[in-house]
mmCIF file of C-alpha atoms in Angstrom:
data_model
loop_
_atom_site.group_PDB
_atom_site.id
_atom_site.type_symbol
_atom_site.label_atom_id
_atom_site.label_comp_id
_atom_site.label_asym_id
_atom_site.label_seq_id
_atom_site.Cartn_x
_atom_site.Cartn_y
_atom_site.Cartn_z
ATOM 1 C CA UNK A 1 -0.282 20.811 -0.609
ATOM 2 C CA UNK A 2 0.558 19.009 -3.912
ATOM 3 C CA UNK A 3 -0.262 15.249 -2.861
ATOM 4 C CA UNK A 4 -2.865 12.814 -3.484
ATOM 5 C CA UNK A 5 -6.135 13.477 -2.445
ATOM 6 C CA UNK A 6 -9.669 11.790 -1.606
ATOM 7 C CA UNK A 7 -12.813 12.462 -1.498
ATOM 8 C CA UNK A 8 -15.249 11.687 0.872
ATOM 9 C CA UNK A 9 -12.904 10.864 3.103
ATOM 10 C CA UNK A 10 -15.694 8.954 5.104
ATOM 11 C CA UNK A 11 -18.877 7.022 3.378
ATOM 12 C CA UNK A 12 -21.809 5.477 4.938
ATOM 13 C CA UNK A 13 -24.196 4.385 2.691
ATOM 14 C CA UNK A 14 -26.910 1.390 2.393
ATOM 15 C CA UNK A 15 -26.367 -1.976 1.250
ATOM 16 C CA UNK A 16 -27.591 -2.019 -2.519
ATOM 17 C CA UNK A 17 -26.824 1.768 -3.372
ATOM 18 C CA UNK A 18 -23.807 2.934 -5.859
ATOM 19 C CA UNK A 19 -20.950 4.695 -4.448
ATOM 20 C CA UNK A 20 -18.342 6.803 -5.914
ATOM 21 C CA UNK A 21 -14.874 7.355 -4.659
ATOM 22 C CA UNK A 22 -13.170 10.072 -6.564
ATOM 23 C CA UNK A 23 -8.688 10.203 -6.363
ATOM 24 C CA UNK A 24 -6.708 13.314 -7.713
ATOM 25 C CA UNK A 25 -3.345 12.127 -7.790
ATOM 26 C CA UNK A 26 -0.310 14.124 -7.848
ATOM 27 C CA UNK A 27 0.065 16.287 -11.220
ATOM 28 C CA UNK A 28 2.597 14.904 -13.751
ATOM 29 C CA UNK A 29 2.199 11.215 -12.516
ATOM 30 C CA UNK A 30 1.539 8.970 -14.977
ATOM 31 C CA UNK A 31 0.247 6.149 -13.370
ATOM 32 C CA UNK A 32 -2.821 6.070 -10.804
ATOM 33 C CA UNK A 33 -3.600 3.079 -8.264
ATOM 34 C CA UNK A 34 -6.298 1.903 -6.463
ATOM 35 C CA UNK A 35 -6.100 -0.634 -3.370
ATOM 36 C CA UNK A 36 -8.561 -1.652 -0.577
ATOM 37 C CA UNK A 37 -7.623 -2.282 2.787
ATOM 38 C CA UNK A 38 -9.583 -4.524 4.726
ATOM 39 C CA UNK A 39 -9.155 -3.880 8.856
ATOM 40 C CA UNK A 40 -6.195 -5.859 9.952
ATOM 41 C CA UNK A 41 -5.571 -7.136 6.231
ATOM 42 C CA UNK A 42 -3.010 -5.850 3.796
ATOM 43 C CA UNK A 43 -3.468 -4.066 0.772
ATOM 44 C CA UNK A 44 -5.349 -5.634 -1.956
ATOM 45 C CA UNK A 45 -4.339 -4.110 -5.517
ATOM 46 C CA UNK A 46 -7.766 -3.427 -7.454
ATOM 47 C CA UNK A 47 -6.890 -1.490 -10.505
ATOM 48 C CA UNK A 48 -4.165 0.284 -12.287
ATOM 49 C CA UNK A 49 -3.711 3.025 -14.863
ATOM 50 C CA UNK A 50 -0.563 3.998 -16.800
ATOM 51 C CA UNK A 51 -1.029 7.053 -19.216
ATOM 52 C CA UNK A 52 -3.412 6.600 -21.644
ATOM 53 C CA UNK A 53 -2.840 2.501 -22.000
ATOM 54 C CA UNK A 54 -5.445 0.311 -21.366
ATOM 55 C CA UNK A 55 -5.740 -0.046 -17.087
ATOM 56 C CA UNK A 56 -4.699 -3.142 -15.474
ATOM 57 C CA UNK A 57 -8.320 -4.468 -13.947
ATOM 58 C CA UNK A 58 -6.595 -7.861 -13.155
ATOM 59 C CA UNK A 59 -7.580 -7.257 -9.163
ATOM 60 C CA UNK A 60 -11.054 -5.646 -9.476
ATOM 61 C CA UNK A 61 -13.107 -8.425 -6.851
ATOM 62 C CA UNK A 62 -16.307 -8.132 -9.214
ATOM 63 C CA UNK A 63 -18.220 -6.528 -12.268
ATOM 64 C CA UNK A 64 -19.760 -3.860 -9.352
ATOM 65 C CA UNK A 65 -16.264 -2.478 -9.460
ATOM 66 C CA UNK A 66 -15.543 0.042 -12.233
ATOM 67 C CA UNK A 67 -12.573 2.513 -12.215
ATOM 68 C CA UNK A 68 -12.362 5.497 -14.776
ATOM 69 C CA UNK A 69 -9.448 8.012 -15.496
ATOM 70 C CA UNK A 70 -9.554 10.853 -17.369
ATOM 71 C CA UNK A 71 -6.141 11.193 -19.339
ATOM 72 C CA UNK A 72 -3.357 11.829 -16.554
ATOM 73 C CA UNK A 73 -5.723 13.207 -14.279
ATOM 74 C CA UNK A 74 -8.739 12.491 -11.529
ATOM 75 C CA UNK A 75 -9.815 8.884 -11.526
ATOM 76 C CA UNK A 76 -13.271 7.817 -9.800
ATOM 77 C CA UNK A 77 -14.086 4.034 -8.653
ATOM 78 C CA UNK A 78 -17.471 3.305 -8.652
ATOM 79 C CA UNK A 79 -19.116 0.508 -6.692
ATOM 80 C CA UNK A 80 -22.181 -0.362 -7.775
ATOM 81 C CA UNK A 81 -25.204 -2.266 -5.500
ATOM 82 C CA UNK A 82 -22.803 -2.442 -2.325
ATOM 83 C CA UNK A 83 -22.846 -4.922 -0.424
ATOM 84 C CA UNK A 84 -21.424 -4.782 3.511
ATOM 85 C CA UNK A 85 -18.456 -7.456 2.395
ATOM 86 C CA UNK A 86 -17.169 -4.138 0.110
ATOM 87 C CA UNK A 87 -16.820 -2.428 3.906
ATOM 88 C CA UNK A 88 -13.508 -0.750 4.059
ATOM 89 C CA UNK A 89 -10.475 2.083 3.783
ATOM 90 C CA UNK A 90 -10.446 2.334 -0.350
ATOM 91 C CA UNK A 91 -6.610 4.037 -0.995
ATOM 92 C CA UNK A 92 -5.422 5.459 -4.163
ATOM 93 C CA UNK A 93 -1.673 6.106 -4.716
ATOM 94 C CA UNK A 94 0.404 8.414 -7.926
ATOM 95 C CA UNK A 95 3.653 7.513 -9.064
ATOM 96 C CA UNK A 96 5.915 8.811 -11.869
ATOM 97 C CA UNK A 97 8.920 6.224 -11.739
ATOM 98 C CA UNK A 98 9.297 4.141 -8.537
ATOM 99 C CA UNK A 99 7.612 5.216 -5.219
ATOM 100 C CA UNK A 100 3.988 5.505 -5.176
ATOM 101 C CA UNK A 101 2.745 8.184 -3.012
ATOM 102 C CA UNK A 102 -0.822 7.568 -1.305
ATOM 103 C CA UNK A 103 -3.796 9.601 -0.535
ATOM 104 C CA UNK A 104 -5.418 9.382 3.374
ATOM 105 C CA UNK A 105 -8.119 7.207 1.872
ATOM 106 C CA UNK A 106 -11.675 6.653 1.937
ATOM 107 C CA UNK A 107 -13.652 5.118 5.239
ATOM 108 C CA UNK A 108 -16.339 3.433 3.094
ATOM 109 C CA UNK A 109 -19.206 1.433 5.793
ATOM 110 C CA UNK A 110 -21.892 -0.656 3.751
ATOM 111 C CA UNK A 111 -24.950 -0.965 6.322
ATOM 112 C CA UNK B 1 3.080 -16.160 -8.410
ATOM 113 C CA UNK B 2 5.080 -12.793 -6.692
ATOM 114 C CA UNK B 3 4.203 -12.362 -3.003
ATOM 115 C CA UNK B 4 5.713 -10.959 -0.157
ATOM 116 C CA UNK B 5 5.610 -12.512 3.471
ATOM 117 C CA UNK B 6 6.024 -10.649 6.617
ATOM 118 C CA UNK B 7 6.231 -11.726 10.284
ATOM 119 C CA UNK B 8 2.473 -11.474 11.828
ATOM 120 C CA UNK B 9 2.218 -8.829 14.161
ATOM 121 C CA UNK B 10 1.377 -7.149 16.898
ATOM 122 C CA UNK B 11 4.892 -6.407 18.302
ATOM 123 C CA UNK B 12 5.350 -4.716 21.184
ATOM 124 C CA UNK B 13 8.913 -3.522 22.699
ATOM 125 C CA UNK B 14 10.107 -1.015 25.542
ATOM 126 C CA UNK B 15 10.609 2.110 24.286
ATOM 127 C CA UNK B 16 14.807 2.058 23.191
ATOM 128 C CA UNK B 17 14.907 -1.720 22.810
ATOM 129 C CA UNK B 18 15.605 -3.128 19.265
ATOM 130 C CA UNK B 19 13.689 -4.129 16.322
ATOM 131 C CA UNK B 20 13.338 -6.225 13.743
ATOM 132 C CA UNK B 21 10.372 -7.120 11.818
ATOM 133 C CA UNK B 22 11.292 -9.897 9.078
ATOM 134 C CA UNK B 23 10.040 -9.754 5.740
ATOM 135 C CA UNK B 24 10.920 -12.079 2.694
ATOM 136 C CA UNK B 25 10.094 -12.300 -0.979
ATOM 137 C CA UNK B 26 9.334 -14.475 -3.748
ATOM 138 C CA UNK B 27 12.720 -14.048 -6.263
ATOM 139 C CA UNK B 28 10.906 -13.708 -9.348
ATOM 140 C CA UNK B 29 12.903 -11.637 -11.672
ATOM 141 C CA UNK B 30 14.614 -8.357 -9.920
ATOM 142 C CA UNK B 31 12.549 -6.725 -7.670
ATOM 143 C CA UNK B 32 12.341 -3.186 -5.928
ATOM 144 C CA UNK B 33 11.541 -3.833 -1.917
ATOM 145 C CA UNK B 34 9.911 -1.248 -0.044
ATOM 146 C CA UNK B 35 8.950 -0.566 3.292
ATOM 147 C CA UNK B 36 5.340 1.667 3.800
ATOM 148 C CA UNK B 37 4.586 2.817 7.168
ATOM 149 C CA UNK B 38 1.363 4.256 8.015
ATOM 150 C CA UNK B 39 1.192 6.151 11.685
ATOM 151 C CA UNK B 40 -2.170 6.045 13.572
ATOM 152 C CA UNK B 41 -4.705 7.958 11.538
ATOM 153 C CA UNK B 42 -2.595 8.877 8.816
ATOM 154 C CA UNK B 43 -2.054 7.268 5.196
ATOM 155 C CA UNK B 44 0.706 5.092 3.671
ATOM 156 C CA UNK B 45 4.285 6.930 3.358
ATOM 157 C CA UNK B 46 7.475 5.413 2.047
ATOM 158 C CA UNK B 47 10.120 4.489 4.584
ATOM 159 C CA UNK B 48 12.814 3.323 2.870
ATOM 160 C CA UNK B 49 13.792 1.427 -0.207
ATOM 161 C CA UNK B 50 16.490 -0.493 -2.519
ATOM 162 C CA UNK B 51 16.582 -1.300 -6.041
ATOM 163 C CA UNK B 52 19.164 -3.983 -6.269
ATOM 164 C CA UNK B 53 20.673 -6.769 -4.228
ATOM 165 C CA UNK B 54 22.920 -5.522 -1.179
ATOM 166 C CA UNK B 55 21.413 -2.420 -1.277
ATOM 167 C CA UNK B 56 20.952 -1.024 2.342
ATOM 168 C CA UNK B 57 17.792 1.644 2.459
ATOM 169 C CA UNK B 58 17.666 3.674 5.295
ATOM 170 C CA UNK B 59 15.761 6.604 7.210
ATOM 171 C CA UNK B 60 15.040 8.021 10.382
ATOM 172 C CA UNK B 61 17.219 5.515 12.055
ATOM 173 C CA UNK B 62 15.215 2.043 10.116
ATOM 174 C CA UNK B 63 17.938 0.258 7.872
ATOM 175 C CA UNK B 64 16.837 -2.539 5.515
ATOM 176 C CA UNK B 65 19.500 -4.639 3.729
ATOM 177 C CA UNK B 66 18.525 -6.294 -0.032
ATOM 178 C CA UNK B 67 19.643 -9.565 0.471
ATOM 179 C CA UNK B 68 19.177 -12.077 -2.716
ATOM 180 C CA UNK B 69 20.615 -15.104 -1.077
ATOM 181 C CA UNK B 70 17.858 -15.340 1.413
ATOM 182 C CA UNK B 71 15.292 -13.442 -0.398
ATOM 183 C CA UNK B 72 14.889 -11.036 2.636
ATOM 184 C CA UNK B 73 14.230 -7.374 3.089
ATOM 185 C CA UNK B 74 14.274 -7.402 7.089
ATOM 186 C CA UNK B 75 13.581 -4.406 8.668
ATOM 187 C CA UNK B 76 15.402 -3.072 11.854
ATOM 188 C CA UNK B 77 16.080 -0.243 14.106
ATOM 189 C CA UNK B 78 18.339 -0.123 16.784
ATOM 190 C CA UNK B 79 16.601 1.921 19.548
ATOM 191 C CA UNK B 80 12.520 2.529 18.917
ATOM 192 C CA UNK B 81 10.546 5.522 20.476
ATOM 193 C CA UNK B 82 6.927 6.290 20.753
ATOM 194 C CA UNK B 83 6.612 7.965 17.633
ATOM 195 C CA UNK B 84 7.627 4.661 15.499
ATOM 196 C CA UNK B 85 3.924 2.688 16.533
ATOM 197 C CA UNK B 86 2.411 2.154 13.911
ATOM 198 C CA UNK B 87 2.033 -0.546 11.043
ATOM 199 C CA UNK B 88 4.213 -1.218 8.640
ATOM 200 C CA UNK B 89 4.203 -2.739 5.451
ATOM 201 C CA UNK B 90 6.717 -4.767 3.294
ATOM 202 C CA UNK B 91 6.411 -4.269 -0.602
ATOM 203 C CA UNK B 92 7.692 -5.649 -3.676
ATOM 204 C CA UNK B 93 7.797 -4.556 -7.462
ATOM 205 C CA UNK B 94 5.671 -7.097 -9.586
ATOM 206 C CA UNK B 95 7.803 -9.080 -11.844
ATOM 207 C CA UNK B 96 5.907 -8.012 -14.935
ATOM 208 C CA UNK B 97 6.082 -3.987 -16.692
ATOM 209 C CA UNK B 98 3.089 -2.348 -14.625
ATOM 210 C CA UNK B 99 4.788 -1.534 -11.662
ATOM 211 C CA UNK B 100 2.234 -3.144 -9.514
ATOM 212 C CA UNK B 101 3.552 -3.119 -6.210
ATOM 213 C CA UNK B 102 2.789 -6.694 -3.932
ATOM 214 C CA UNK B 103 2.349 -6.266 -0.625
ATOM 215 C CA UNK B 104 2.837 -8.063 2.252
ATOM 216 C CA UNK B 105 -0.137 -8.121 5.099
ATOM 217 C CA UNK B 106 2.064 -5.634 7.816
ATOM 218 C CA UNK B 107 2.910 -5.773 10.947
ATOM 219 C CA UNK B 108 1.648 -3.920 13.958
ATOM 220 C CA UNK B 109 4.108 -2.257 16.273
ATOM 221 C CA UNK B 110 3.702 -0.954 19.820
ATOM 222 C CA UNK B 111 6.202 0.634 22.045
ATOM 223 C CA UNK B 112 5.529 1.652 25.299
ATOM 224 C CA UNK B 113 7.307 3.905 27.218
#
């Protein structure tokens, strides 16, 4: 299909490793979003990116959060030193004008 | 600043019986309001929208009505099934130019048969 995907779609890893969460949004959209979603909680905005301006970092929680895109194409969040407070469903979402269309997300557990 | 408030959750009906789940907005500037649902296992999907006051967005029987008097973007149906639990999410366009979409927490939805 020709929507947003995610991969791993699951993550376990160790409190105090690096993680990285990779999003290839629909092709043609412009602009490239990620949020987290706590369970129970709504989504919390983290970091946007709209062409090739600079990206919106304004809701990144902390300098272990780092978000790169490559032009109009795959972006990759990288969490460094996790800690089990960064538990949870990390979701990236594509838009061109308007609606933003999301990916299924990735399960990240920090043990 | 923007934010979006919807009515806490979990709500559970009969199946057939009606729904509403309230949402309401901060009236900076001129929003977009959306409504996400996300079904049991599955991501986020638009629902409906509108893009100006008195707009009515609607699909697979949900209606929501822009209303800028009461800064409200409720969310009804008149007869729910099965198929409609799941959460679902009230959203509104930031105020500023990035298009950052604020979101309210959602609300859970149950109906039982």
């Amino acid at each position: 299909g020709a929507g947003v995907s995610q991969s791993p779609s699951n993550k376990v890893t160790e409190k105090g490793k690096d993680v990285e969460l990779r999003c290839d949004p629909i092709s043609g959209h412009t602009a490239l979003y990620w949020y987290r979603q706590r369970l129970g909680q709504g989504l919390e905005f983290l970091i946007y990116f709209q062409g090739n301006s600079a990206p919106d970092k304004s809701g990144l929680p902390s300098d272990r959060f780092s978000a790169e895109r490559t032009g109009e194409s795959v972006s990759t969040l990288t969490i460094q030193r996790t800690q089990q407070e960064d538990s949870a469903v990390y979701l990236c979402a594509s838009s061109l004008v308007g609606e933003q269309f999301f990916g299924p997300g990735t399960r990240l557990t920090v043990l | 600043g923007d934010s979006v408030t919807q009515m806490e959750g979990p709500v559970t009906l009969s199946e057939e019986a009606f729904l509403t789940i309230n949402c309401t907005y901060t009236a900076t500037g001129y929003p977009s309001l959306f409504w996400y649902v996300q079904y049991p296992g599955e991501g986020l999907q638009l629902l409906l929208k509108a893009t100006k006051a008195d707009d009515k967005g609607s699909n697979k029987g949900f209606e929501a009505t822009y209303r800028k008097e009461t800064t409200s973007f409720h969310l009804e149906k008149g007869s729910v099934q099965v198929s409609d639990s799941a959460v679902y999410f009230c959203a509104r366009t930031n105020a500023g130019n990035n298009r950052k979409l604020i979101w309210g927490l959602g609300t859970s939805l149950a109906v039982n048969p």
